[in-house]
């Protein structure tokens, strides 16, 4: 599977871009084209933007073209999960948009992961295997999903499954980062959502936050994360520019 060609993208054996703030991926979590581009244009210093299922479903691939025209790096977070043939074909289409990172659900199994890896092997896009959603608590993992392993061991199992099929990137919660880094070393790219500072910083009502397994930026980076995915702490802040600068300061120290 190819690695991203740009020096701003972490490749195997590297641990981060030159600028600390380039380790932050800001999530465009909205269904509005206007709102998404308003965030992008008011934060020109942001290199990486995440386009997730909500925005991509609402506006489609034109948002990817708009980001590329602005010279941005794109994390297309679709978490593909279907039968192998479907995921393989969808991966081929997705990497054709010129995105830098694309997510695939590791829980889809080895055949599905292999189909995605084969579809992307001639592309510079790097595939990321999603281990376990950060919205799931340990109780939900055991009681609702009927998974006997605890979240950390289940995430490791899925990470190993994905690596065996050629994946060199993973999405995991901050709480699994240190263990995955220790086991896989520097050859794996670890992208970590679930980043929070404080309710007063995000402007969120903490009772409405659907993230369960969360950490601060500094703690996630110290544990071994390469990139941090941040949404509401920036986009829901009273002043996103100030919020992003505070995050930059947090990851720089």
Coordinates of C-alpha atoms in Angstrom, one line a residue:
X1 CA 0.0 0.0 0.0
X2 CA 1.4 3.4 -0.9
X3 CA 2.3 6.1 1.6
X4 CA 1.4 9.7 1.1
X5 CA 3.9 11.5 -1.0
X6 CA 3.8 14.9 0.6
X7 CA 6.4 15.7 3.3
X8 CA 3.6 17.1 5.4
X9 CA 2.2 13.6 5.7
X10 CA 3.6 11.2 8.3
X11 CA 5.1 8.2 6.5
X12 CA 6.3 4.9 7.9
X13 CA 9.2 5.5 10.3
X14 CA 8.4 9.2 10.8
X15 CA 6.8 10.5 14.0
X16 CA 5.3 13.8 12.9
X17 CA 5.4 16.8 10.6
X18 CA 7.7 19.8 11.3
X19 CA 5.0 22.1 12.6
X20 CA 3.2 20.9 15.8
X21 CA -0.1 22.4 14.6
X22 CA 0.0 20.2 11.5
X23 CA -0.6 17.2 13.8
X24 CA -4.1 18.5 14.3
X25 CA -6.9 17.3 12.0
X26 CA -10.0 19.5 12.3
X27 CA -13.3 17.8 11.7
X28 CA -15.9 19.4 9.4
X29 CA -18.8 17.9 11.3
X30 CA -21.7 19.6 9.6
X31 CA -24.1 18.9 6.8
X32 CA -23.8 22.5 5.5
X33 CA -21.5 23.3 2.5
X34 CA -21.5 27.0 3.6
X35 CA -20.6 26.2 7.2
X36 CA -17.8 23.8 6.2
X37 CA -16.1 26.4 3.9
X38 CA -16.7 29.1 6.5
X39 CA -14.6 27.1 9.0
X40 CA -11.9 26.3 6.4
X41 CA -11.6 29.9 5.2
X42 CA -11.6 31.4 8.7
X43 CA -8.8 29.0 9.7
X44 CA -6.3 29.2 6.8
X45 CA -3.5 28.0 9.1
X46 CA -5.2 24.6 9.4
X47 CA -3.5 22.1 7.0
X48 CA -5.6 19.0 7.7
X49 CA -9.4 18.7 7.5
X50 CA -11.6 15.7 8.1
X51 CA -14.6 15.1 5.9
X52 CA -16.9 12.6 7.6
X53 CA -20.0 10.7 6.7
X54 CA -22.4 13.6 7.5
X55 CA -20.8 16.2 5.2
X56 CA -19.9 13.8 2.5
X57 CA -23.5 12.4 2.4
X58 CA -24.9 16.0 2.3
X59 CA -22.6 17.6 -0.4
X60 CA -20.6 14.8 -1.9
X61 CA -17.2 15.0 -3.6
X62 CA -17.3 18.7 -4.5
X63 CA -16.2 19.4 -0.9
X64 CA -13.1 17.4 -1.5
X65 CA -12.3 19.4 -4.7
X66 CA -12.8 22.7 -2.7
X67 CA -10.4 21.6 -0.1
X68 CA -7.8 20.5 -2.6
X69 CA -8.1 23.8 -4.4
X70 CA -7.2 25.5 -1.1
X71 CA -4.1 23.3 -0.8
X72 CA -5.5 21.3 2.1
X73 CA -4.8 17.7 3.2
X74 CA -7.9 15.6 3.4
X75 CA -8.9 12.9 5.9
X76 CA -11.9 11.2 4.3
X77 CA -13.5 9.4 7.3
X78 CA -16.2 7.2 5.8
X79 CA -15.4 4.1 7.9
X80 CA -16.2 1.7 5.0
X81 CA -17.8 -1.5 6.1
X82 CA -19.5 -3.9 3.7
X83 CA -18.9 -7.1 1.8
X84 CA -15.3 -7.3 0.4
X85 CA -16.3 -6.6 -3.2
X86 CA -18.3 -3.5 -2.3
X87 CA -15.6 -2.1 0.0
X88 CA -12.9 -2.7 -2.6
X89 CA -14.8 -0.8 -5.3
X90 CA -15.8 2.0 -2.9
X91 CA -12.1 2.3 -1.8
X92 CA -11.1 2.6 -5.5
X93 CA -13.5 5.4 -6.0
X94 CA -12.6 7.2 -2.8
X95 CA -8.8 7.2 -3.3
X96 CA -9.5 8.5 -6.8
X97 CA -10.6 11.8 -5.3
X98 CA -7.0 12.4 -4.3
X99 CA -7.6 12.2 -0.5
X100 CA -4.6 11.6 1.8
X101 CA -6.2 9.3 4.4
X102 CA -9.3 7.0 4.2
X103 CA -10.9 4.9 7.0
X104 CA -12.0 1.3 6.8
X105 CA -13.7 -0.6 9.6
X106 CA -11.3 -3.3 10.8
X107 CA -14.3 -5.3 12.2
X108 CA -15.3 -6.1 8.6
X109 CA -12.8 -8.9 8.6
X110 CA -9.7 -10.0 6.8
X111 CA -11.2 -10.4 3.3
X112 CA -12.8 -7.0 3.4
X113 CA -9.6 -5.4 4.6
X114 CA -7.6 -7.1 1.9
X115 CA -10.0 -5.9 -0.8
X116 CA -9.5 -2.4 0.4
X117 CA -5.8 -2.7 0.6
X118 CA -5.6 -4.1 -2.9
X119 CA -7.8 -1.3 -4.3
X120 CA -5.5 1.4 -2.8
X121 CA -2.1 -0.2 -3.5
X122 CA -1.4 2.0 -6.5
X123 CA -2.6 5.2 -4.8
X124 CA -0.7 7.6 -2.5
X125 CA -3.7 7.5 -0.2
X126 CA -3.0 5.8 3.1
X127 CA -5.7 3.6 4.6
X128 CA -6.5 3.7 8.3
X129 CA -8.2 0.7 10.0
X130 CA -10.7 1.8 12.6
X131 CA -10.4 -0.3 15.6
X132 CA -13.2 0.6 18.1
X133 CA -15.3 3.8 18.1
X134 CA -14.5 6.2 20.9
X135 CA -18.2 6.6 21.5
X136 CA -18.4 3.1 22.9
X137 CA -17.9 2.6 26.6
X138 CA -16.5 -0.7 28.1
X139 CA -20.0 -1.6 29.2
X140 CA -21.4 -1.2 25.8
X141 CA -18.6 -3.3 24.2
X142 CA -19.4 -6.2 26.6
X143 CA -23.1 -5.9 27.0
X144 CA -24.4 -4.6 23.7
X145 CA -21.9 -5.9 21.3
X146 CA -21.3 -9.1 23.2
X147 CA -17.5 -8.9 22.9
X148 CA -15.7 -10.8 25.6
X149 CA -12.5 -8.8 25.3
X150 CA -12.1 -5.5 27.1
X151 CA -11.8 -2.5 24.7
X152 CA -8.0 -2.3 24.8
X153 CA -7.5 -6.0 23.9
X154 CA -10.3 -5.9 21.3
X155 CA -8.7 -2.9 19.7
X156 CA -5.3 -4.7 19.6
X157 CA -6.9 -7.7 18.0
X158 CA -8.4 -5.6 15.2
X159 CA -5.2 -3.7 14.8
X160 CA -3.3 -6.9 14.3
X161 CA -5.9 -8.2 11.9
X162 CA -5.6 -5.0 9.8
X163 CA -1.8 -5.1 9.9
X164 CA -1.8 -8.7 8.6
X165 CA -3.6 -7.4 5.5
X166 CA -1.1 -4.6 4.8
X167 CA -2.5 -1.7 6.7
X168 CA 0.1 0.7 8.2
X169 CA -2.4 3.1 9.8
X170 CA -4.8 2.8 12.6
X171 CA -7.6 4.9 14.2
X172 CA -7.8 4.3 17.9
X173 CA -8.9 6.0 21.1
X174 CA -6.2 7.8 23.2
X175 CA -6.4 5.1 25.8
X176 CA -5.2 2.5 23.3
X177 CA -2.4 4.5 21.8
X178 CA 0.5 3.7 24.1
X179 CA 0.0 0.0 23.9
X180 CA -0.4 0.0 20.1
X181 CA 2.7 2.2 19.7
X182 CA 4.7 -0.2 21.9
X183 CA 3.6 -3.3 20.0
X184 CA 3.8 -1.9 16.4
X185 CA 6.6 0.6 16.9
X186 CA 7.2 3.6 14.6
X187 CA 6.0 1.8 11.4
X188 CA 2.4 2.4 12.1
X189 CA 0.5 5.7 11.8
X190 CA -1.8 6.3 14.8
X191 CA -4.6 8.8 14.4
X192 CA -6.6 9.6 17.5
X193 CA -10.0 11.1 18.0
X194 CA -11.7 11.8 21.3
X195 CA -9.5 14.8 22.1
X196 CA -10.9 17.2 24.7
X197 CA -9.6 20.0 26.9
X198 CA -12.5 21.1 29.1
X199 CA -16.2 21.9 28.7
X200 CA -15.5 25.6 29.2
X201 CA -13.0 25.4 26.3
X202 CA -15.2 23.6 23.9
X203 CA -18.3 25.5 24.5
X204 CA -20.2 22.2 24.7
X205 CA -22.7 20.9 27.1
X206 CA -20.7 18.0 28.6
X207 CA -23.9 15.9 29.0
X208 CA -24.3 16.0 25.2
X209 CA -20.7 14.8 24.4
X210 CA -21.0 11.3 22.8
X211 CA -17.3 10.6 23.2
X212 CA -16.5 8.2 26.0
X213 CA -12.8 7.3 25.9
X214 CA -11.2 10.8 25.8
X215 CA -7.8 12.4 26.7
X216 CA -6.1 15.8 26.4
X217 CA -3.9 16.6 23.4
X218 CA -0.7 16.5 25.4
X219 CA -1.5 13.2 27.0
X220 CA -2.4 11.6 23.6
X221 CA 0.8 12.8 21.9
X222 CA 2.9 11.6 24.8
X223 CA 1.3 8.2 24.5
X224 CA 2.4 8.0 20.9
X225 CA -0.3 9.4 18.7
X226 CA 0.8 10.9 15.4
X227 CA -2.3 12.9 14.5
X228 CA -5.2 14.2 16.7
X229 CA -8.7 14.6 15.3
X230 CA -10.5 17.5 16.9
X231 CA -13.9 18.8 16.1
X232 CA -16.1 20.6 18.6
X233 CA -13.3 22.0 20.8
X234 CA -12.5 24.2 17.7
X235 CA -15.7 24.5 15.7
X236 CA -18.1 24.9 18.6
X237 CA -15.8 27.4 20.4
X238 CA -16.9 31.0 20.6
X239 CA -13.8 31.9 18.6
X240 CA -12.5 29.0 16.5
X241 CA -9.3 31.0 15.7
X242 CA -8.4 31.4 19.3
X243 CA -9.4 27.8 20.1
X244 CA -7.2 26.4 17.3
X245 CA -4.3 28.5 18.6
X246 CA -4.8 27.1 22.1
X247 CA -4.7 23.6 20.7
X248 CA -1.5 24.4 18.8
X249 CA 0.0 25.7 22.0
X250 CA -1.1 22.5 23.8
X251 CA 0.6 20.2 21.2
X252 CA 3.7 22.2 21.0
X253 CA 4.7 21.7 24.6

